[in-house]
CSV table of C-alpha atoms in Angstrom, one decimal:
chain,number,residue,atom,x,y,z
A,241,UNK,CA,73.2,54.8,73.0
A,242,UNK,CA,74.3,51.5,74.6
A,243,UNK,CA,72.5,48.7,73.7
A,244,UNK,CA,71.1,48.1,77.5
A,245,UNK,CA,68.3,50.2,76.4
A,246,UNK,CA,67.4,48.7,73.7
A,247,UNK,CA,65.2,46.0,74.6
A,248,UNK,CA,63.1,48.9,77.1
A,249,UNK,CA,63.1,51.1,73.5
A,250,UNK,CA,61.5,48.0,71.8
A,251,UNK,CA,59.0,47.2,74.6
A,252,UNK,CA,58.1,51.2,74.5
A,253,UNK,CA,57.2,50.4,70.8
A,254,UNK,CA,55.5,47.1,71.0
A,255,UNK,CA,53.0,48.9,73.5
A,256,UNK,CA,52.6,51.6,71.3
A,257,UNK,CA,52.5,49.7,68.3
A,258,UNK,CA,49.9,47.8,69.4
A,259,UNK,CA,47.7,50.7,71.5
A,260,UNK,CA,47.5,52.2,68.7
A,261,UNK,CA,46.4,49.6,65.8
A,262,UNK,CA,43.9,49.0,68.5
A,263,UNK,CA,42.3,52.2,68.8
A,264,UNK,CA,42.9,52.6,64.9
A,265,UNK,CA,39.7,50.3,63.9
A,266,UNK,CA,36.7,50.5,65.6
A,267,UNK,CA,35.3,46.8,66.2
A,268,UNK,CA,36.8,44.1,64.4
A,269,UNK,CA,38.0,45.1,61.1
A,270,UNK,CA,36.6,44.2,58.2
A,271,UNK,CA,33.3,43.3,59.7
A,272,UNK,CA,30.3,45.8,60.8
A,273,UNK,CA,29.3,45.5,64.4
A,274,UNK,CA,26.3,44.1,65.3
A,275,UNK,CA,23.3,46.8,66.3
A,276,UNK,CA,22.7,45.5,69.8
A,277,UNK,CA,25.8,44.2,71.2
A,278,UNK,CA,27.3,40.9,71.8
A,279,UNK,CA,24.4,39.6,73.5
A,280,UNK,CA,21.4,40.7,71.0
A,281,UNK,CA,20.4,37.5,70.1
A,282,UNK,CA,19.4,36.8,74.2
A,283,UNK,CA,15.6,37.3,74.4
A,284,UNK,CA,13.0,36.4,76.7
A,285,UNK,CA,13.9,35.8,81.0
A,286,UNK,CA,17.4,35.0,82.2
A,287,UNK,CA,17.7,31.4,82.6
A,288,UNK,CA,16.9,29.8,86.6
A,289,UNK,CA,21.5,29.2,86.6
A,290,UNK,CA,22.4,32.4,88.3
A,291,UNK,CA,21.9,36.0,87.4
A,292,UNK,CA,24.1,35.7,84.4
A,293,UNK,CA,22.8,32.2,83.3
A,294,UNK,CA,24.2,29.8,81.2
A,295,UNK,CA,23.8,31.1,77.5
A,296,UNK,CA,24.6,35.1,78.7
A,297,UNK,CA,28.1,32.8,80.0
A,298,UNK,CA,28.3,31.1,76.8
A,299,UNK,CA,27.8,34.3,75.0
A,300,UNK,CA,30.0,36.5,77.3
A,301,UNK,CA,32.9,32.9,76.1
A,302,UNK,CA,32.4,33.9,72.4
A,303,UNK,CA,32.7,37.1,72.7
A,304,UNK,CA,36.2,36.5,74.6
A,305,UNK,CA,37.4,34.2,72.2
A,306,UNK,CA,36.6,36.2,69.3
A,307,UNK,CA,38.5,39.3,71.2
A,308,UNK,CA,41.5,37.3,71.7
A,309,UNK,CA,41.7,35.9,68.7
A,310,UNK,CA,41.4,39.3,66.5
A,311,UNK,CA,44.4,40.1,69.3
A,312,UNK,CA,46.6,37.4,67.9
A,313,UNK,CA,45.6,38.2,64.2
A,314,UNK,CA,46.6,41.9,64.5
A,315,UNK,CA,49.8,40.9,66.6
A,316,UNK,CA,50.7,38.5,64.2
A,317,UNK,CA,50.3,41.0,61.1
A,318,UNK,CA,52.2,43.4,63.2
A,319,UNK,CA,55.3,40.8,63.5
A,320,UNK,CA,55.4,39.8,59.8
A,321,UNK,CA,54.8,43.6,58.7
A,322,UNK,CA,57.3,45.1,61.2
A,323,UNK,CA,60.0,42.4,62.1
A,324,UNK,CA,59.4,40.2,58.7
A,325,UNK,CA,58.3,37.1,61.5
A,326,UNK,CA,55.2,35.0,61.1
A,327,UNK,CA,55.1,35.7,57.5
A,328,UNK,CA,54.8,31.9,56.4
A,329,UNK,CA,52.5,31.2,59.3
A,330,UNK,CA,50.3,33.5,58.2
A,331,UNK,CA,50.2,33.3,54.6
A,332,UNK,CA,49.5,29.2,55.7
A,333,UNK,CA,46.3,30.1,57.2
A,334,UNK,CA,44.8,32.2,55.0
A,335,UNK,CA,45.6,29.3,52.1
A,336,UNK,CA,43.8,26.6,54.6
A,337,UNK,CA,40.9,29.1,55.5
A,338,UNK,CA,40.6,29.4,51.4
A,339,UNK,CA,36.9,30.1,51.0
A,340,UNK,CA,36.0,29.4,54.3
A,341,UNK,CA,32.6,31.2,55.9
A,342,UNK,CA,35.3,33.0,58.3
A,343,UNK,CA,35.1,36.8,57.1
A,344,UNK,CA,38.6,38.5,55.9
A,345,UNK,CA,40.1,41.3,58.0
A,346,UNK,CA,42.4,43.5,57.6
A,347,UNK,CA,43.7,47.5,59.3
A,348,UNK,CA,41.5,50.0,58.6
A,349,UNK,CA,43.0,52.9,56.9
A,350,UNK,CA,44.4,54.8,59.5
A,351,UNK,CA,45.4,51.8,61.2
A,352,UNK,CA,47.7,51.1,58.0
A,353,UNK,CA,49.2,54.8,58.1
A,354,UNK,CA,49.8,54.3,62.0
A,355,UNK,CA,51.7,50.5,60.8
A,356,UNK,CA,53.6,53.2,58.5
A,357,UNK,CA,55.0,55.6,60.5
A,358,UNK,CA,55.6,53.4,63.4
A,359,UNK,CA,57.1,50.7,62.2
A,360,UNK,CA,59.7,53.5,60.4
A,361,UNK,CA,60.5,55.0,64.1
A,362,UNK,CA,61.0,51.7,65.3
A,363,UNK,CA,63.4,50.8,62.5
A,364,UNK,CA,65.3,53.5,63.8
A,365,UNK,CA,66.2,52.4,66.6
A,366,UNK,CA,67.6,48.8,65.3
A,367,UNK,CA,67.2,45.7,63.8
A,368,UNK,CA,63.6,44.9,62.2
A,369,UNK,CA,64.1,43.1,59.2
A,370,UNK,CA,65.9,39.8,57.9
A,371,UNK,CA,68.7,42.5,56.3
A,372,UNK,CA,68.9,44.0,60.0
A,373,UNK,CA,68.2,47.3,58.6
A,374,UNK,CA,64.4,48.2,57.1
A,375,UNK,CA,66.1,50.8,54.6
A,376,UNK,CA,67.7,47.8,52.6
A,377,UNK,CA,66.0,45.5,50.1
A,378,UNK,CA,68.5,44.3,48.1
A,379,UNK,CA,66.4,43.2,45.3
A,380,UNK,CA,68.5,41.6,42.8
A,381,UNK,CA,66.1,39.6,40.6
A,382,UNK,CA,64.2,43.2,40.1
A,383,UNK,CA,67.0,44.9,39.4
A,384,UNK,CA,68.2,42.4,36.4
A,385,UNK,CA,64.4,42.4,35.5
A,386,UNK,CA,64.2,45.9,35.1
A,387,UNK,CA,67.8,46.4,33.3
A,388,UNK,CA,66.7,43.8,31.0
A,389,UNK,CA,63.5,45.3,30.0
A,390,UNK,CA,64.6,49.2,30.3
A,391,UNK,CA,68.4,49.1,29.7
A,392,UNK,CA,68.6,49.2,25.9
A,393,UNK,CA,71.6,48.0,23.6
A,394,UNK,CA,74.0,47.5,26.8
A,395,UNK,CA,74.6,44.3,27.1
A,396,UNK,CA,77.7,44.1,28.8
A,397,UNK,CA,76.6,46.9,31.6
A,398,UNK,CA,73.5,44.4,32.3
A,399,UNK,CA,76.0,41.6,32.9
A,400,UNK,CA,78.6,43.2,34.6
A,401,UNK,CA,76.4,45.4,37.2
A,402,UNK,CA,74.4,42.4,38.1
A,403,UNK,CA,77.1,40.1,38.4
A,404,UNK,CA,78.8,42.8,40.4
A,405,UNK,CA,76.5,43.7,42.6
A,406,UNK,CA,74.9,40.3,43.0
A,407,UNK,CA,78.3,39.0,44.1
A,408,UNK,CA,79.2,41.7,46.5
A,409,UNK,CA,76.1,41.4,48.3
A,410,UNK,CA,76.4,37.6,48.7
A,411,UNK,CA,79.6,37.5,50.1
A,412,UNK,CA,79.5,36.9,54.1
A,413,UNK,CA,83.0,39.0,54.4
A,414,UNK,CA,83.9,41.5,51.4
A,415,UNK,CA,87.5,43.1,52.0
A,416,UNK,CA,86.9,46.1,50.4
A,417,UNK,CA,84.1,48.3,49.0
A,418,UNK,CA,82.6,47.6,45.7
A,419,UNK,CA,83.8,50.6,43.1
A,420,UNK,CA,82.4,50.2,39.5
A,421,UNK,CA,83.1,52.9,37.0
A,422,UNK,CA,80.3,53.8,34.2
A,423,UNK,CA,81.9,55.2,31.1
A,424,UNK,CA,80.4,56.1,27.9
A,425,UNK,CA,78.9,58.9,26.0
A,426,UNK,CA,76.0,61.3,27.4
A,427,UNK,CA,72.7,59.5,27.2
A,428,UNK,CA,74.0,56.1,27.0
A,429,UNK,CA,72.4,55.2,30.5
A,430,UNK,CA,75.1,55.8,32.9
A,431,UNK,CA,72.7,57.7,35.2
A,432,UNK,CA,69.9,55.5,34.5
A,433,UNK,CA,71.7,52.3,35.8
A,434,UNK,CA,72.7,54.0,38.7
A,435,UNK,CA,69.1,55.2,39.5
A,436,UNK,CA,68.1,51.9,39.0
A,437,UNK,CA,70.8,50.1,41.6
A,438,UNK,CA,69.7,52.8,44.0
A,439,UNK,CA,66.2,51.6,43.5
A,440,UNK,CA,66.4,48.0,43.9
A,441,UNK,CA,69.3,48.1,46.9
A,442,UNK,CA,67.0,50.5,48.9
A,443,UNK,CA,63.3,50.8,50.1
A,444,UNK,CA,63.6,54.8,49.3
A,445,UNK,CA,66.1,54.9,46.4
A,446,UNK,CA,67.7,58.1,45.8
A,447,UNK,CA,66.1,59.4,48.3
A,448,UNK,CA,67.2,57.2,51.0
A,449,UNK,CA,69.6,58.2,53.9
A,450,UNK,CA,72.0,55.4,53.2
A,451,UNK,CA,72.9,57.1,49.2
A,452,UNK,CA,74.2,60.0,48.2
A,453,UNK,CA,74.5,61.5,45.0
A,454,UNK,CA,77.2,64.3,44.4
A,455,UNK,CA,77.6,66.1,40.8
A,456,UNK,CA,81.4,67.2,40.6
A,457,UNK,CA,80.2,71.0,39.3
A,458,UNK,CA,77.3,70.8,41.7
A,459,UNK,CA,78.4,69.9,44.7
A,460,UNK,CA,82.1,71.1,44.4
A,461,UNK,CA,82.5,73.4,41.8
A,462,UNK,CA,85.3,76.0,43.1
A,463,UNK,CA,88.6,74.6,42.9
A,464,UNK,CA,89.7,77.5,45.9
A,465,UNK,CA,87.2,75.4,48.3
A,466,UNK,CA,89.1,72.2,47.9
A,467,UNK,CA,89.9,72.0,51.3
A,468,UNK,CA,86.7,72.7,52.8
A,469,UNK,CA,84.9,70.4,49.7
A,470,UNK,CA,87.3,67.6,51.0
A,471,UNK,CA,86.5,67.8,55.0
A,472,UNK,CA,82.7,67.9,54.2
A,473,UNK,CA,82.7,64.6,51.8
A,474,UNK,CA,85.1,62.7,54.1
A,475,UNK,CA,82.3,63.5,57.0
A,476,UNK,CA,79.6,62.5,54.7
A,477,UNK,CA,80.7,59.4,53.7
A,478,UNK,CA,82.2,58.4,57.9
A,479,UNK,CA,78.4,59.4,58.8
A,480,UNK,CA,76.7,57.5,56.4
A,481,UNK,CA,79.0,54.4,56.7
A,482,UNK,CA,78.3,55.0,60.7
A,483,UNK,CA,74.5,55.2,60.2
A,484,UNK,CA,74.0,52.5,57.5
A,485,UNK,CA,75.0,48.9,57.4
A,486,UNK,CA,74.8,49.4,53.7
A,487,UNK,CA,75.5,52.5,51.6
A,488,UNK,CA,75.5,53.7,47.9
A,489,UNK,CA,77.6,56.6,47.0
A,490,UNK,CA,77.4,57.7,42.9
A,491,UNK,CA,79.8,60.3,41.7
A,492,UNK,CA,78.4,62.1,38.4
A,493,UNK,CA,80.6,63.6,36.3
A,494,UNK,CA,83.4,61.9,37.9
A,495,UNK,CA,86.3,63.2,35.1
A,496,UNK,CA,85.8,66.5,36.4
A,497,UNK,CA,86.6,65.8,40.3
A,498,UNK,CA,89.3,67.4,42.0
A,499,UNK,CA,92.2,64.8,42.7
A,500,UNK,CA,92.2,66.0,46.2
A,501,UNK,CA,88.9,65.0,46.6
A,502,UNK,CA,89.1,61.4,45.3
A,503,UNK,CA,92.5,61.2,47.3
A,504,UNK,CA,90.2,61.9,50.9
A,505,UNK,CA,87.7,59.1,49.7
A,506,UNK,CA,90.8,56.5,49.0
A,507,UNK,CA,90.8,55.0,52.7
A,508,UNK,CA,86.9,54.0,52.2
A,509,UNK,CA,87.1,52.3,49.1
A,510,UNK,CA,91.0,50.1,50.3
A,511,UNK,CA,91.4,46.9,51.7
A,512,UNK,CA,89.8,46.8,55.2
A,513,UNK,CA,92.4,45.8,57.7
A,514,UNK,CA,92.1,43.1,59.7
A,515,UNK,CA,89.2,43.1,62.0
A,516,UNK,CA,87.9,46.6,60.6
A,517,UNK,CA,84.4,46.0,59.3
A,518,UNK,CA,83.4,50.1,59.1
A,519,UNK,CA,83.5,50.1,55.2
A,520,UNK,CA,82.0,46.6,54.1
A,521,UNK,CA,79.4,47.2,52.7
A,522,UNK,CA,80.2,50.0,50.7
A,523,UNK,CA,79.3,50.4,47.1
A,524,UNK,CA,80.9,53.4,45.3
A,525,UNK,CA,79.7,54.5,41.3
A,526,UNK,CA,81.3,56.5,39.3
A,527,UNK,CA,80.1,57.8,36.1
A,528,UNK,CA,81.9,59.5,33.4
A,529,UNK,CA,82.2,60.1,30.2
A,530,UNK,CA,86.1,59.5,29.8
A,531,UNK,CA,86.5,56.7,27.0
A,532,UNK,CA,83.6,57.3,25.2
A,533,UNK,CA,85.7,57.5,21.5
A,534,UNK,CA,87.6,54.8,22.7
A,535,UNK,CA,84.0,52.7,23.1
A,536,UNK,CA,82.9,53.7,20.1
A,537,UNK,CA,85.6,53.1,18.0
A,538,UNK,CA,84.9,49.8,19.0
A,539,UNK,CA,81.3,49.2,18.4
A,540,UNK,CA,81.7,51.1,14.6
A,541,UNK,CA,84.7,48.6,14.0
A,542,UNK,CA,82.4,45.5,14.6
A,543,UNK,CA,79.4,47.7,12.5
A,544,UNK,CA,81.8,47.9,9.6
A,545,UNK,CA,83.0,44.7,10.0
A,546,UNK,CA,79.5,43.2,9.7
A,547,UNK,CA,79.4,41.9,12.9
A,548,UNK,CA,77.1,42.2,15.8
A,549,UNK,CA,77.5,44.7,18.9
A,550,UNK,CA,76.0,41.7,21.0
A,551,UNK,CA,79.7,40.1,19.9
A,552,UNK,CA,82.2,42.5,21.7
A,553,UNK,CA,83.2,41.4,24.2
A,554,UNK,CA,83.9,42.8,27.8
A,555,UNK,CA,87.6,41.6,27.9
A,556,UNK,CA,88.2,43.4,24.5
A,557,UNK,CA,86.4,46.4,25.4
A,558,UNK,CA,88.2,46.5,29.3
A,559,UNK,CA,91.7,46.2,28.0
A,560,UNK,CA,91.1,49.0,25.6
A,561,UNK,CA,89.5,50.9,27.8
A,562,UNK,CA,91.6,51.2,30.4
A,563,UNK,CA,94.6,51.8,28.2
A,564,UNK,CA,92.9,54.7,27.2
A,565,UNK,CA,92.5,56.1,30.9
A,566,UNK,CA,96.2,55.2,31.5
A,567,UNK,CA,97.2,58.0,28.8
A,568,UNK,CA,94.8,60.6,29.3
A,569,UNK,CA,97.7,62.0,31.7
A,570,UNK,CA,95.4,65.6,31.8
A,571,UNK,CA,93.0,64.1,33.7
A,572,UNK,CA,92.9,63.5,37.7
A,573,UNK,CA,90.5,60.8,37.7
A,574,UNK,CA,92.4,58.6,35.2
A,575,UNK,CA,95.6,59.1,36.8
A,576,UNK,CA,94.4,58.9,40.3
A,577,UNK,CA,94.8,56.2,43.2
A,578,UNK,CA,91.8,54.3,42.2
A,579,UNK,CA,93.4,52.8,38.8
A,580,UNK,CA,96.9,53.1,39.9
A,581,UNK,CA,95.5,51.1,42.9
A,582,UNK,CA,93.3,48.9,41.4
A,583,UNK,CA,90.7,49.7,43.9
A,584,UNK,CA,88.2,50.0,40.7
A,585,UNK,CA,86.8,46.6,40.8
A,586,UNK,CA,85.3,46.9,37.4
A,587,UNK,CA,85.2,49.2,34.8
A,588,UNK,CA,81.9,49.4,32.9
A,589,UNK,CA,81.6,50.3,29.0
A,590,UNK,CA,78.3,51.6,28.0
A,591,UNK,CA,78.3,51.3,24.3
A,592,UNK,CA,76.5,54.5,21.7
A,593,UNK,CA,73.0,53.6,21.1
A,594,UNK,CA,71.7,53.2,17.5
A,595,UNK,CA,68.6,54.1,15.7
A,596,UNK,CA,66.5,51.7,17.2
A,597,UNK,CA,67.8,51.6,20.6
A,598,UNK,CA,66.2,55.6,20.4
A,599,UNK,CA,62.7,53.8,19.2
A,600,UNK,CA,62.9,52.0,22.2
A,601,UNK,CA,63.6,54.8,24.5
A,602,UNK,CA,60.8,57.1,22.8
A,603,UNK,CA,58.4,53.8,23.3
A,604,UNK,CA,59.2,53.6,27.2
A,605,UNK,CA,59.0,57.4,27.6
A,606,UNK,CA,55.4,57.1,25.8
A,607,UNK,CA,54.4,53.9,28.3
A,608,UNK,CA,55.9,55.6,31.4
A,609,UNK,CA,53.6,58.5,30.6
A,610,UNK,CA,50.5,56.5,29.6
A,611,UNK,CA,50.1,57.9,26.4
A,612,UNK,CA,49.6,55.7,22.7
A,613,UNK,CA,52.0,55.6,20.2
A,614,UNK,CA,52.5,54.4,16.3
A,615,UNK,CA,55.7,52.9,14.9
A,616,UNK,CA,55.5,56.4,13.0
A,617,UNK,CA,55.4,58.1,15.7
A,618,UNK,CA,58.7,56.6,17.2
A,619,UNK,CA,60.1,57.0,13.7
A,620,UNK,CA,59.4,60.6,14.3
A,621,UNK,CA,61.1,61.0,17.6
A,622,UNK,CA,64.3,58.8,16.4
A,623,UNK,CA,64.8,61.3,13.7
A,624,UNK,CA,64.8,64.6,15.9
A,625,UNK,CA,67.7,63.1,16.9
A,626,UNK,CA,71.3,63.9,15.8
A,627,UNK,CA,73.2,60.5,14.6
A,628,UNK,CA,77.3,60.6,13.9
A,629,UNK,CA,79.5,60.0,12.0
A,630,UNK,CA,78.3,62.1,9.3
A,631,UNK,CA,79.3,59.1,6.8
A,632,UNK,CA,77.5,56.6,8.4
A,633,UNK,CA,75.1,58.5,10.7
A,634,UNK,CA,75.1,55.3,12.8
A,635,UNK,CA,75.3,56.0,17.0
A,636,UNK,CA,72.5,59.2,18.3
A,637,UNK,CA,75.0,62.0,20.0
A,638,UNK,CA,73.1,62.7,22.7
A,639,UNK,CA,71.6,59.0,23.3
A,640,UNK,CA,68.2,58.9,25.0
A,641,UNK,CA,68.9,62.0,27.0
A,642,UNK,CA,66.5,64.0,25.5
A,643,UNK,CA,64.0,61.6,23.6
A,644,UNK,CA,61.1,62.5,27.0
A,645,UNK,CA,61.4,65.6,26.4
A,646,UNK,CA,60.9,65.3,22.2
A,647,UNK,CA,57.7,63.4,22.7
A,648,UNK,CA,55.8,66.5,24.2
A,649,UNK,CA,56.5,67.8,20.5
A,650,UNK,CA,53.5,64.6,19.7
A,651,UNK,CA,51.2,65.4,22.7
């Protein structure tokens, strides 16, 4: 559509908008109409000033006012809710009316579900919110909030995804998409980080229209539909980068991705050209589990060595790291154009997670469930689990993966 019609769409919406948050109360919300009308209070003979007399004027003045200024009050919540305007004005006057006598207000219920539904059709259409796009929230401080408090025993994933991320989003002009790569074990929190990026970048998550999610034996798991596999993902991501000012793609099980099919998403992840602005802001993840020994020959060297995980270092564990995908000459993802390219901005060790790391996993998947719990109880759980190397028994095989599903064993 060209933009001459936008402005007519928006003025279409504002009248709706509006129409209907009106007829979605009945009176002024908040309050209970009076039993008589506006003018119950008037008793007795009309005043000798004309038929209407002076205190049915005064009254009939009121009532106007009060009408007008319950219009500005629900057109003001509408700008703040719906185009983020007005915000501070209003949050101003509710801190100067304090306690005052002046009775609160707010939509009825299916004045709110009308704000709802509305205000996502006109987001639709175009730019609503201070991002210029209602789907995005970009919520940074929550996400680093959340990692800190649910993201156990990685502390250099923490760092490096918010750093990352935080970065990305803050700079005016990136020059090429942002393309982390998550690699550790199973259960280490690959999937969980990603999730969680998904959730404080976007007012839906993973459910929103701007991410996608594609598991390699899912979503492509017959090698004699390359082809096809490659035309549909290059659409997919061209649509979504069309439709979305800002957009998440995650690739699970990356290691196990056709090469042809990371070779067609190579153009979206390069340096942009000059004056091409399609890609921007693009973030791409990819999660395998491809130099996991590698990780955790590191952490058990620093165990033996009687020094703490917290100590190794992201440089270290980098270096290493990458060596490591270098050789695996077997694989397509290691030897493709994204680390012969350096278009992977950062690649992100997750490190094995240790007996108490698994405590803390059964604890959150007690809390997230609302149920109580004993430090014997999470002793329990942790010792379900299967630990390696047999000598030490130090780092759970499987993670967290399956600790929510061992508590039902309690319940």
């Amino acid at each position: 559509m060209g933009q001459g019609r936008v402005p007519a769409r928006r003025g279409l919406g504002c009248c709706i908008l509006v129409l209907l948050l009106l007829l979605g109360g009945s009176g002024s919300p908040g309050t209970t109409p009076p039993p008589r009308g506006p003018w119950a209070e008037e008793q007795g003979p009309v005043p000798e000033r004309g038929p209407w007399g002076r205190a049915r004027y005064e009254a009939v003045k009121k009532h106007l006012g009060a009408v007008g200024a319950l219009s500005r009050q629900y057109w003001q919540y509408l700008a703040c809710k719906v185009w983020q305007n007005g915000c501070e004005e209003e949050e101003k006057e509710e801190e100067e009316r304090g306690s005052s006598p002046i009775p609160s207000w707010g939509f009825p219920l299916v004045g709110q579900d009308y704000l709802e539904i509305l205000s996502a059709w006109y987001c639709s259409f175009g730019k609503c919110c201070e991002t210029g796009d209602c789907r995005i929230i970009n919520n940074i401080t929550g996400l680093e909030a959340d990692l800190n408090g649910q993201l156990h025993g990685q502390h250099l994933a923490k760092e490096v995804v918010v750093r990352a991320v935080q970065g990305f989003l803050q700079s005016p002009r990136p020059r090429k998409a942002l393309v982390l790569s998550f690699h550790g074990w199973s259960g280490t929190g690959k999937n969980f980080v990603a999730r969680m990026v998904a959730s404080h970048l976007y007012r839906d998550g993973l459910k929103s229209e701007c991410v996608w999610v594609f598991v390699s034996l899912l979503h492509f798991p017959h090698h004699n539909y390359v082809d096809s596999y490659k035309a549909q993902l290059q659409r997919q991501v061209r649509e979504t980068l069309q439709r979305c000012r800002q957009a998440l793609f995650i690739f699970d099980e990356a290691e196990k991705l056709h090469s042809s099919l990371l070779d067609a998403i190579k153009p979206f992840m390069a340096h942009h050209n000059k004056g091409q602005a399609d890609h921007q802001r693009s973030i791409f993840l990819f999660l395998s589990n491809l130099g996991g020994n590698t990780i955790n020959e590191v952490a058990l060297d620093f165990w033996r060595a009687g020094r703490a995980r917290e100590e190794i270092s992201m440089e270290l564990l980098e270096q290493r790291l990458r060596l490591e995908l270098q050789e695996a000459a077997e694989n397509s993802y290691a030897h493709s154009h994204l680390l012969r390219e350096n278009l992977i901005d950062f690649v992100v060790p997750f490190l094995p997670l240790e007996y108490h790391h698994v405590k803390l996993c059964a604890r959150d998947a007690f809390l997230a469930r609302g149920l109580p719990y004993t430090e014997a109880t999470l002793d329990e759980v942790a010792q379900m689990m299967v630990f390696v190397p047999k000598e030490e028994k130090l780092f759970s095989a499987q993670g967290c993966k399956s600790v929510s599903q061992r508590i039902n064993y309690f319940l």
